[in-house]
Coordinates of N, CA, C and O and ligand atoms in Angstrom, one line a residue:
M960 N 0.8 -1.2 0.0 CA 0.0 0.0 0.0 C 0.9 1.3 0.0 O 1.7 1.4 0.9
T961 N 0.7 2.1 -1.0 CA 1.6 3.2 -1.1 C 1.0 4.4 -0.3 O -0.2 4.5 0.0
I962 N 2.0 5.3 0.0 CA 1.6 6.5 0.7 C 0.6 7.4 -0.1 O -0.3 7.9 0.4
D963 N 0.8 7.4 -1.4 CA -0.1 8.1 -2.3 C -1.5 7.6 -2.2 O -2.5 8.3 -2.2
F964 N -1.6 6.3 -2.2 CA -2.9 5.6 -2.1 C -3.6 6.0 -0.8 O -4.8 6.4 -0.8
L965 N -2.8 6.0 0.3 CA -3.4 6.3 1.6 C -3.8 7.8 1.6 O -4.9 8.2 2.2
K966 N -3.0 8.7 1.0 CA -3.4 10.1 1.0 C -4.7 10.3 0.3 O -5.5 11.1 0.7
K967 N -4.9 9.6 -0.8 CA -6.1 9.7 -1.6 C -7.3 9.2 -0.8 O -8.3 9.9 -0.7
E968 N -7.1 8.1 -0.1 CA -8.2 7.6 0.7 C -8.6 8.6 1.8 O -9.7 8.8 2.1
L969 N -7.5 9.2 2.4 CA -7.7 10.1 3.5 C -8.5 11.4 3.0 O -9.4 11.9 3.7
S970 N -8.1 11.8 1.8 CA -8.7 13.1 1.3 C -10.2 12.8 1.0 O -11.0 13.8 1.0
N971 N -10.5 11.6 0.8 CA -11.9 11.3 0.5 C -12.8 11.3 1.8 O -14.0 11.4 1.7
I972 N -12.2 11.0 2.9 CA -13.0 10.9 4.2 C -12.8 12.0 5.1 O -13.8 12.3 5.9
L973 N -11.7 12.8 5.1 CA -11.5 13.8 6.0 C -11.8 15.2 5.5 O -11.7 15.4 4.3
S974 N -12.2 16.1 6.4 CA -12.3 17.5 6.0 C -10.9 18.0 5.6 O -9.9 17.4 6.0
K975 N -10.9 19.1 4.8 CA -9.6 19.7 4.4 C -8.7 20.0 5.6 O -7.5 19.7 5.6
K976 N -9.3 20.5 6.7 CA -8.6 20.9 7.9 C -7.9 19.7 8.5 O -6.7 19.7 8.9
R977 N -8.7 18.6 8.6 CA -8.1 17.4 9.3 C -7.1 16.7 8.3 O -6.1 16.1 8.8
Y978 N -7.4 16.7 7.0 CA -6.5 16.1 6.1 C -5.1 16.9 6.1 O -4.1 16.3 6.2
D979 N -5.2 18.2 6.1 CA -3.9 19.0 6.2 C -3.2 18.7 7.5 O -1.9 18.7 7.5
H980 N -3.9 18.6 8.6 CA -3.2 18.2 9.9 C -2.5 16.9 9.7 O -1.4 16.7 10.1
S981 N -3.2 15.9 9.1 CA -2.6 14.6 8.9 C -1.3 14.6 8.1 O -0.3 13.9 8.4
I982 N -1.3 15.5 7.1 CA -0.1 15.6 6.2 C 1.0 16.3 7.0 O 2.2 15.9 6.9
R983 N 0.7 17.3 7.9 CA 1.7 17.9 8.7 C 2.3 16.9 9.7 O 3.5 16.9 10.0
V984 N 1.4 16.1 10.3 CA 1.9 15.0 11.2 C 2.8 14.1 10.5 O 3.9 13.7 11.0
L985 N 2.4 13.7 9.2 CA 3.3 12.8 8.4 C 4.7 13.5 8.2 O 5.7 12.8 8.4
E986 N 4.7 14.8 7.8 CA 6.0 15.4 7.6 C 6.8 15.6 8.9 O 8.0 15.3 8.8
T987 N 6.1 15.9 10.0 CA 6.9 16.0 11.2 C 7.4 14.7 11.7 O 8.6 14.5 12.1
A988 N 6.6 13.6 11.5 CA 7.0 12.3 11.9 C 8.2 11.8 11.1 O 9.1 11.1 11.6
L989 N 8.2 12.2 9.8 CA 9.3 11.7 8.9 C 10.6 12.4 9.3 O 11.7 11.8 9.3
T990 N 10.5 13.7 9.7 CA 11.7 14.4 10.2 C 12.2 13.7 11.4 O 13.5 13.5 11.5
L991 N 11.4 13.4 12.3 CA 11.8 12.7 13.5 C 12.3 11.3 13.2 O 13.3 10.8 13.8
G992 N 11.7 10.6 12.3 CA 12.0 9.3 11.9 C 13.5 9.2 11.4 O 14.2 8.3 11.6
K993 N 13.8 10.3 10.6 CA 15.2 10.4 10.0 C 16.2 10.6 11.1 O 17.3 10.0 11.2
I994 N 15.8 11.5 12.1 CA 16.8 11.8 13.2 C 17.0 10.6 14.0 O 18.2 10.3 14.4
Y995 N 16.0 9.8 14.3 CA 16.1 8.7 15.3 C 16.2 7.4 14.6 O 16.1 6.3 15.2
D996 N 16.4 7.4 13.3 CA 16.6 6.2 12.5 C 15.5 5.2 12.6 O 15.7 4.0 12.9
G997 N 14.3 5.7 12.5 CA 13.1 4.9 12.6 C 12.8 4.2 11.3 O 13.4 4.4 10.3
D998 N 11.8 3.4 11.3 CA 11.3 2.7 10.1 C 10.3 3.7 9.4 O 9.1 3.8 9.8
L999 N 10.8 4.3 8.4 CA 10.0 5.4 7.8 C 8.7 4.9 7.1 O 7.7 5.7 7.1
N1000 N 8.7 3.7 6.7 CA 7.5 3.1 6.1 C 6.4 3.0 7.2 O 5.2 3.4 7.0
K1001 N 6.8 2.4 8.3 CA 5.8 2.2 9.4 C 5.3 3.6 9.9 O 4.1 3.8 10.2
I1002 N 6.3 4.5 10.1 CA 6.0 5.8 10.6 C 5.0 6.5 9.7 O 4.0 7.1 10.1
S1003 N 5.3 6.5 8.4 CA 4.4 7.2 7.4 C 3.0 6.6 7.5 O 2.0 7.4 7.4
T1004 N 2.9 5.3 7.5 CA 1.6 4.7 7.4 C 0.8 5.0 8.7 O -0.4 5.4 8.6
A1005 N 1.4 4.9 9.8 CA 0.7 5.3 11.1 C 0.4 6.7 11.2 O -0.8 7.1 11.6
A1006 N 1.3 7.6 10.8 CA 1.0 9.0 10.8 C -0.1 9.4 9.9 O -1.0 10.2 10.3
L1007 N -0.2 8.8 8.8 CA -1.3 9.2 7.8 C -2.6 8.7 8.3 O -3.6 9.4 8.2
L1008 N -2.7 7.5 8.9 CA -4.0 7.0 9.3 C -4.4 7.3 10.7 O -5.5 7.0 11.2
H1009 N -3.5 8.0 11.5 CA -3.8 8.2 12.9 C -5.2 8.8 13.2 O -5.8 8.5 14.2
D1010 N -5.6 9.7 12.4 CA -6.9 10.4 12.7 C -8.0 10.0 11.6 O -8.9 10.8 11.5
Y1011 N -7.8 8.9 11.0 CA -8.8 8.5 10.0 C -10.2 8.6 10.5 O -11.1 9.0 9.8
A1012 N -10.4 8.2 11.8 CA -11.8 8.1 12.3 C -12.2 9.4 13.1 O -13.2 9.4 13.7
K1013 N -11.3 10.4 13.0 CA -11.6 11.6 13.9 C -12.9 12.2 13.6 O -13.5 12.8 14.5
E1014 N -13.4 12.1 12.4 CA -14.7 12.8 12.1 C -15.8 11.7 12.0 O -16.9 12.1 11.5
F1015 N -15.6 10.6 12.5 CA -16.7 9.6 12.5 C -17.8 10.1 13.5 O -17.5 10.8 14.4
K1016 N -19.0 9.6 13.3 CA -20.1 10.0 14.2 C -19.8 9.4 15.6 O -19.3 8.3 15.7
R1017 N -20.3 10.1 16.6 CA -20.1 9.7 18.0 C -20.6 8.2 18.2 O -19.9 7.4 18.8
E1018 N -21.8 7.9 17.7 CA -22.3 6.6 17.9 C -21.5 5.5 17.3 O -21.4 4.4 17.8
D1019 N -20.9 5.8 16.1 CA -20.0 4.8 15.5 C -18.7 4.6 16.2 O -18.3 3.5 16.4
L1020 N -18.2 5.7 16.8 CA -17.0 5.6 17.6 C -17.3 4.7 18.8 O -16.5 3.8 19.2
I1021 N -18.4 4.9 19.5 CA -18.7 4.2 20.7 C -19.0 2.7 20.3 O -18.5 1.8 21.0
K1022 N -19.6 2.5 19.2 CA -19.9 1.1 18.7 C -18.6 0.3 18.5 O -18.5 -0.8 19.0
I1023 N -17.7 0.9 17.8 CA -16.4 0.2 17.5 C -15.7 0.0 18.8 O -15.1 -1.1 19.0
A1024 N -15.7 1.0 19.7 CA -15.0 0.8 21.0 C -15.6 -0.3 21.8 O -14.9 -1.2 22.3
K1025 N -16.9 -0.4 21.8 CA -17.6 -1.4 22.6 C -17.4 -2.8 22.0 O -17.2 -3.8 22.7
E1026 N -17.4 -2.9 20.7 CA -17.4 -4.2 20.1 C -15.9 -4.7 20.0 O -15.8 -5.9 20.0
H1027 N -14.9 -3.9 19.9 CA -13.6 -4.3 19.6 C -12.6 -4.0 20.7 O -11.5 -4.6 20.7
F1028 N -12.8 -3.0 21.5 CA -11.8 -2.6 22.5 C -12.4 -2.4 23.9 O -12.0 -1.5 24.6
L1029 N -13.4 -3.2 24.3 CA -14.2 -2.9 25.5 C -13.4 -2.8 26.7 O -13.5 -1.9 27.5
S1030 N -12.5 -3.8 26.9 CA -11.7 -3.8 28.2 C -10.9 -2.5 28.3 O -10.7 -2.0 29.4
E1031 N -10.4 -2.0 27.2 CA -9.6 -0.8 27.2 C -10.3 0.6 27.2 O -9.8 1.6 27.5
T1032 N -11.6 0.5 26.8 CA -12.3 1.8 26.6 C -13.5 1.9 27.5 O -14.2 3.0 27.5
E1033 N -13.9 0.9 28.2 CA -15.2 1.0 28.9 C -15.3 2.2 29.9 O -16.4 2.7 30.1
D1034 N -14.2 2.6 30.4 CA -14.2 3.8 31.4 C -14.2 5.1 30.6 O -14.2 6.1 31.2
Y1035 N -14.0 5.0 29.3 CA -13.8 6.3 28.5 C -14.8 6.5 27.4 O -14.5 7.2 26.4
L1036 N -15.9 5.8 27.5 CA -16.9 5.8 26.3 C -17.5 7.1 26.1 O -18.0 7.4 25.0
E1037 N -17.4 8.0 27.0 CA -18.0 9.4 26.8 C -16.9 10.3 26.2 O -17.3 11.4 25.7
N1038 N -15.7 9.8 26.1 CA -14.6 10.6 25.6 C -14.2 10.3 24.2 O -13.4 9.5 23.9
I1039 N -14.8 11.1 23.3 CA -14.6 10.9 21.9 C -13.2 11.1 21.5 O -12.6 10.4 20.6
E1040 N -12.5 12.0 22.2 CA -11.1 12.4 21.9 C -10.3 11.1 22.0 O -9.3 10.9 21.3
I1041 N -10.6 10.3 23.0 CA -9.8 9.0 23.1 C -10.3 7.9 22.1 O -9.5 7.2 21.6
L1042 N -11.6 7.9 21.9 CA -12.1 6.8 21.1 C -11.7 6.8 19.6 O -11.6 5.8 19.0
H1043 N -11.5 8.0 19.1 CA -11.1 8.0 17.7 C -9.8 7.3 17.4 O -9.6 6.8 16.3
S1044 N -8.9 7.2 18.3 CA -7.7 6.5 18.1 C -7.9 5.0 17.9 O -7.3 4.4 17.1
Y1045 N -8.8 4.5 18.8 CA -9.1 3.1 18.7 C -9.8 2.8 17.4 O -9.5 1.8 16.7
A1046 N -10.7 3.6 17.0 CA -11.5 3.4 15.8 C -10.6 3.5 14.5 O -10.7 2.8 13.6
S1047 N -9.6 4.4 14.6 CA -8.7 4.6 13.5 C -7.8 3.3 13.4 O -7.5 2.8 12.2
A1048 N -7.4 2.7 14.5 CA -6.6 1.5 14.5 C -7.5 0.3 13.9 O -7.0 -0.5 13.1
Y1049 N -8.7 0.3 14.3 CA -9.6 -0.7 13.8 C -9.8 -0.6 12.3 O -9.7 -1.6 11.6
I1050 N -9.9 0.6 11.7 CA -10.1 0.8 10.3 C -8.8 0.3 9.6 O -8.8 -0.3 8.5
A1051 N -7.6 0.7 10.2 CA -6.3 0.4 9.6 C -6.2 -1.1 9.4 O -5.8 -1.6 8.4
K1052 N -6.7 -1.9 10.5 CA -6.6 -3.3 10.4 C -7.7 -3.9 9.5 O -7.4 -4.8 8.6
E1053 N -8.9 -3.5 9.7 CA -10.0 -4.2 8.9 C -10.2 -3.7 7.5 O -10.5 -4.5 6.6
I1054 N -10.0 -2.4 7.2 CA -10.2 -1.9 5.9 C -8.9 -1.9 5.1 O -8.8 -2.3 3.9
F1055 N -7.8 -1.4 5.7 CA -6.5 -1.4 5.0 C -5.7 -2.6 5.2 O -4.6 -2.7 4.6
K1056 N -6.2 -3.5 6.0 CA -5.5 -4.9 6.1 C -4.1 -4.7 6.7 O -3.2 -5.5 6.3
I1057 N -3.9 -3.8 7.5 CA -2.6 -3.6 8.1 C -2.5 -4.6 9.3 O -3.4 -4.6 10.2
T1058 N -1.4 -5.4 9.3 CA -1.3 -6.4 10.4 C -0.1 -6.1 11.3 O 0.0 -6.6 12.4
D1059 N 0.8 -5.1 10.9 CA 1.9 -4.8 11.7 C 1.5 -4.2 13.0 O 0.9 -3.1 13.1
T1060 N 1.9 -4.8 14.1 CA 1.4 -4.4 15.4 C 2.0 -3.0 15.8 O 1.3 -2.3 16.6
E1061 N 3.2 -2.7 15.4 CA 3.7 -1.4 15.7 C 3.0 -0.3 15.0 O 2.7 0.7 15.7
I1062 N 2.6 -0.5 13.8 CA 1.8 0.5 13.1 C 0.4 0.7 13.8 O 0.0 1.8 14.1
L1063 N -0.2 -0.5 14.1 CA -1.5 -0.4 14.7 C -1.5 0.2 16.1 O -2.4 1.0 16.5
S1064 N -0.4 -0.1 16.9 CA -0.3 0.5 18.2 C 0.0 2.0 18.1 O -0.5 2.8 18.9
A1065 N 0.8 2.4 17.1 CA 1.1 3.8 17.0 C -0.2 4.6 16.7 O -0.4 5.7 17.2
I1066 N -1.1 4.0 16.0 CA -2.4 4.7 15.7 C -3.3 4.6 17.0 O -3.8 5.7 17.4
K1067 N -3.4 3.5 17.6 CA -4.3 3.2 18.7 C -3.9 4.1 19.9 O -4.8 4.5 20.7
Y1068 N -2.6 4.3 20.1 CA -2.2 5.0 21.3 C -1.7 6.5 21.1 O -1.1 7.1 21.9
H1069 N -2.1 7.0 19.9 CA -1.6 8.3 19.6 C -2.1 9.4 20.5 O -1.5 10.5 20.6
T1070 N -3.3 9.2 21.0 CA -3.9 10.2 21.9 C -3.4 10.1 23.3 O -3.1 11.1 24.0
T1071 N -3.4 8.9 23.8 CA -3.0 8.7 25.3 C -1.6 8.4 25.5 O -1.1 8.6 26.6
G1072 N -0.9 7.8 24.5 CA 0.4 7.2 24.8 C 0.2 6.0 25.6 O -0.9 5.6 25.9
R1073 N 1.3 5.4 26.0 CA 1.3 4.2 26.9 C 2.7 3.9 27.3 O 3.6 4.4 26.7
K1074 N 2.8 3.1 28.4 CA 4.2 2.8 28.8 C 4.8 1.8 27.8 O 4.1 1.2 27.0
N1075 N 6.1 1.8 27.7 CA 6.9 0.9 26.8 C 6.6 1.1 25.4 O 6.6 0.2 24.6
M1076 N 6.3 2.4 24.9 CA 6.1 2.6 23.5 C 7.3 2.3 22.7 O 8.4 2.6 23.1
S1077 N 7.0 1.8 21.5 CA 8.1 1.6 20.5 C 8.5 3.0 19.9 O 7.8 4.0 20.1
L1078 N 9.6 3.0 19.2 CA 10.1 4.2 18.5 C 9.0 4.8 17.6 O 8.7 6.0 17.6
T1079 N 8.4 3.9 16.8 CA 7.3 4.4 15.9 C 6.2 5.0 16.7 O 5.6 6.1 16.3
E1080 N 5.8 4.4 17.8 CA 4.7 4.9 18.6 C 5.0 6.3 19.2 O 4.2 7.2 19.2
K1081 N 6.3 6.4 19.7 CA 6.7 7.7 20.3 C 6.7 8.8 19.2 O 6.2 9.9 19.5
I1082 N 7.2 8.4 18.0 CA 7.3 9.5 17.0 C 5.9 9.9 16.5 O 5.7 11.1 16.4
V1083 N 5.0 9.0 16.3 CA 3.7 9.4 15.9 C 3.0 10.2 17.0 O 2.3 11.2 16.7
Y1084 N 3.1 9.8 18.2 CA 2.5 10.5 19.4 C 3.0 11.9 19.4 O 2.2 12.9 19.5
I1085 N 4.3 12.1 19.4 CA 4.8 13.5 19.6 C 4.6 14.3 18.3 O 4.4 15.5 18.4
A1086 N 4.7 13.7 17.1 CA 4.5 14.4 15.9 C 3.1 15.0 15.9 O 2.9 16.2 15.4
D1087 N 2.1 14.3 16.4 CA 0.7 14.8 16.5 C 0.7 16.0 17.4 O -0.1 16.9 17.1
A1088 N 1.5 16.0 18.4 CA 1.4 17.1 19.4 C 2.2 18.3 19.0 O 2.0 19.4 19.5
I1089 N 3.2 18.2 18.1 CA 4.0 19.3 17.8 C 4.0 19.7 16.3 O 4.8 20.6 15.9
E1090 N 3.1 19.1 15.5 CA 3.1 19.6 14.1 C 3.0 21.1 14.0 O 2.5 21.7 14.9
P1091 N 3.5 21.7 12.9 CA 3.8 23.2 12.9 C 2.6 24.0 13.3 O 2.8 25.1 13.8
K1092 N 1.3 23.6 13.1 CA 0.2 24.4 13.4 C -0.3 24.3 14.8 O -1.2 25.0 15.3
R1093 N 0.3 23.4 15.6 CA -0.1 23.2 17.0 C 0.4 24.5 17.8 O 1.5 24.9 17.6
D1094 N -0.5 25.0 18.6 CA -0.2 26.2 19.3 C -0.8 26.1 20.7 O -2.0 26.2 20.9
Y1095 N 0.0 25.8 21.7 CA -0.4 25.8 23.1 C 0.8 26.1 23.9 O 2.0 26.1 23.4
P1096 N 0.6 26.4 25.2 CA 1.8 26.8 26.0 C 2.8 25.7 26.0 O 2.5 24.6 26.1
H1097 N 4.1 26.1 25.9 CA 5.2 25.3 25.9 C 5.5 24.4 24.6 O 6.4 23.6 24.6
V1098 N 4.6 24.6 23.6 CA 4.8 23.8 22.4 C 6.2 24.0 21.8 O 6.8 23.0 21.3
E1099 N 6.7 25.2 21.8 CA 8.0 25.5 21.2 C 9.1 24.7 21.9 O 10.0 24.1 21.2
K1100 N 9.0 24.7 23.2 CA 10.0 23.9 24.0 C 9.9 22.4 23.7 O 10.9 21.8 23.5
I1101 N 8.7 21.9 23.6 CA 8.5 20.5 23.3 C 9.0 20.2 21.9 O 9.7 19.2 21.7
R1102 N 8.8 21.1 20.9 CA 9.2 20.9 19.6 C 10.8 20.9 19.5 O 11.3 20.0 18.9
D1103 N 11.4 21.8 20.2 CA 12.9 21.8 20.2 C 13.4 20.5 20.9 O 14.4 19.9 20.4
L1104 N 12.8 20.2 22.0 CA 13.3 19.0 22.7 C 13.1 17.7 21.9 O 14.0 16.8 21.9
A1105 N 12.1 17.7 21.1 CA 11.8 16.5 20.2 C 12.9 16.2 19.3 O 13.2 15.0 18.9
L1106 N 13.6 17.2 18.9 CA 14.7 17.1 17.9 C 16.0 16.5 18.5 O 16.8 15.9 17.8
V1107 N 16.1 16.5 19.8 CA 17.3 16.1 20.5 C 17.0 15.0 21.5 O 17.9 14.2 21.8
N1108 N 15.9 14.9 22.1 CA 15.6 13.9 23.1 C 14.1 13.6 23.1 O 13.3 14.3 23.8
L1109 N 13.7 12.5 22.5 CA 12.3 12.1 22.3 C 11.6 11.9 23.6 O 10.5 12.3 23.8
N1110 N 12.3 11.1 24.5 CA 11.7 10.8 25.8 C 11.4 12.0 26.6 O 10.3 12.2 27.2
K1111 N 12.3 12.9 26.6 CA 12.1 14.2 27.4 C 11.0 15.0 26.8 O 10.3 15.7 27.5
A1112 N 11.0 15.1 25.5 CA 9.9 15.8 24.8 C 8.5 15.3 25.2 O 7.6 16.0 25.5
I1113 N 8.4 14.0 25.1 CA 7.1 13.3 25.4 C 6.8 13.5 26.9 O 5.6 13.8 27.3
L1114 N 7.8 13.5 27.8 CA 7.6 13.7 29.2 C 7.0 15.1 29.5 O 6.1 15.3 30.2
L1115 N 7.7 16.1 28.8 CA 7.2 17.5 29.0 C 5.8 17.6 28.5 O 4.9 18.2 29.1
E1116 N 5.6 17.0 27.3 CA 4.2 17.1 26.7 C 3.2 16.5 27.6 O 2.1 17.1 27.8
V1117 N 3.4 15.3 28.1 CA 2.4 14.7 28.9 C 2.2 15.4 30.3 O 1.1 15.5 30.8
N1118 N 3.3 15.9 30.8 CA 3.2 16.7 32.0 C 2.3 17.9 31.8 O 1.4 18.2 32.6
K1119 N 2.5 18.6 30.7 CA 1.6 19.8 30.4 C 0.2 19.4 30.1 O -0.7 20.0 30.5
K1120 N 0.1 18.2 29.4 CA -1.3 17.8 29.1 C -2.0 17.4 30.4 O -3.2 17.7 30.6
I1121 N -1.3 16.7 31.3 CA -2.0 16.3 32.6 C -2.4 17.5 33.4 O -3.5 17.6 33.9
E1122 N -1.5 18.6 33.4 CA -1.8 19.8 34.1 C -3.1 20.4 33.6 O -4.0 20.8 34.3
Y1123 N -3.2 20.4 32.2 CA -4.3 21.0 31.6 C -5.6 20.2 31.9 O -6.7 20.8 32.2
L1124 N -5.5 18.9 31.9 CA -6.6 18.0 32.2 C -7.1 18.2 33.6 O -8.3 18.2 33.9
V1125 N -6.1 18.3 34.5 CA -6.5 18.5 35.9 C -7.2 19.8 36.1 O -8.3 19.9 36.8
K1126 N -6.6 20.9 35.6 CA -7.2 22.2 35.7 C -8.7 22.2 35.2 O -9.5 22.9 35.7
G1127 N -8.9 21.6 34.0 CA -10.2 21.6 33.4 C -11.1 20.5 34.0 O -12.3 20.4 33.5
E1128 N -10.6 19.8 35.0 CA -11.4 18.7 35.6 C -11.9 17.7 34.5 O -13.0 17.2 34.5
F1129 N -10.9 17.4 33.6 CA -11.2 16.4 32.6 C -10.6 15.0 33.0 O -9.7 15.0 33.8
I1130 N -11.2 14.0 32.4 CA -10.7 12.7 32.7 C -9.3 12.5 32.2 O -9.0 13.0 31.1
I1131 N -8.4 11.8 32.9 CA -7.1 11.4 32.4 C -7.0 9.9 32.2 O -7.3 9.1 33.0
H1132 N -6.6 9.6 30.9 CA -6.5 8.1 30.6 C -5.4 7.5 31.4 O -4.3 8.1 31.5
I1133 N -5.6 6.3 32.0 CA -4.6 5.7 32.8 C -3.3 5.4 32.0 O -2.2 5.5 32.5
N1134 N -3.5 5.2 30.6 CA -2.2 5.0 29.8 C -1.3 6.2 29.8 O -0.1 6.1 29.8
S1135 N -1.9 7.4 29.9 CA -1.1 8.6 29.9 C -0.3 8.7 31.2 O 0.9 9.1 31.3
I1136 N -0.9 8.3 32.3 CA -0.2 8.4 33.6 C 0.9 7.3 33.7 O 2.0 7.6 34.1
E1137 N 0.5 6.1 33.1 CA 1.6 5.1 33.1 C 2.7 5.5 32.2 O 3.9 5.2 32.5
M1138 N 2.4 6.1 31.1 CA 3.5 6.6 30.2 C 4.4 7.6 30.9 O 5.6 7.5 30.8
R1139 N 3.8 8.5 31.6 CA 4.5 9.5 32.3 C 5.4 8.9 33.4 O 6.6 9.2 33.4
N1140 N 4.9 8.0 34.1 CA 5.7 7.3 35.2 C 6.9 6.6 34.6 O 8.0 6.6 35.1
W1141 N 6.6 5.9 33.5 CA 7.6 5.1 32.8 C 8.7 6.1 32.2 O 9.9 5.8 32.4
L1142 N 8.3 7.2 31.6 CA 9.3 8.1 31.1 C 10.1 8.8 32.2 O 11.3 9.1 32.0
L1143 N 9.5 9.1 33.3 CA 10.2 9.6 34.5 C 11.4 8.7 34.9 O 12.4 9.1 35.2
K1144 N 11.1 7.4 34.8 CA 12.1 6.4 35.2 C 13.2 6.3 34.2 O 14.4 6.1 34.6
I1145 N 12.9 6.4 32.9 CA 13.9 6.1 31.9 C 14.6 7.3 31.3 O 15.6 7.2 30.6
S1146 N 14.1 8.5 31.6 CA 14.7 9.7 30.9 C 15.5 10.5 31.9 O 15.5 10.3 33.0
Ligands
FE2_237 FE1 -6.1 12.1 17.0
FE2_238 FE1 -4.0 14.1 15.0

């Protein structure tokens, strides 16, 4: 499956805004993939498909989560922001017939992260958070850090994300907390 084919498929399903975001994530992920000597094929595929289901209807996201990822999503079924990652991974597997677990995990955990992430997972996770149009407090610092120390960049990003979620009294996915604790230990 070529990158051009995936781009075409994406452009058919996503709004221009979301499509353009996906392309920026792809480009950012490729930059990082080259720096960290990642598998550019896996990184490209995961980066392109990470938000495939972002604009799915709420009920479809909940249906896919309940039917295919219940144990991981049952506490988060109200949270569409988390569910679209699982639905995108489902589509990658069922529609695009992707079997590579690293690609599928990079899509599935791009919102929450998780402990013990592979290089591909880390790159897609942080590329999504720092693509050039992202604009939130500390993004510049996270962007700079990502070029020299991926773990520290993700740690700073998740710390800031957790602060934001606490302030807003939003739910925090357990995977994000586990990822933070893991990164604290290893970085
Ligand atoms: Fe996403
Ligand atoms: Fe995204």
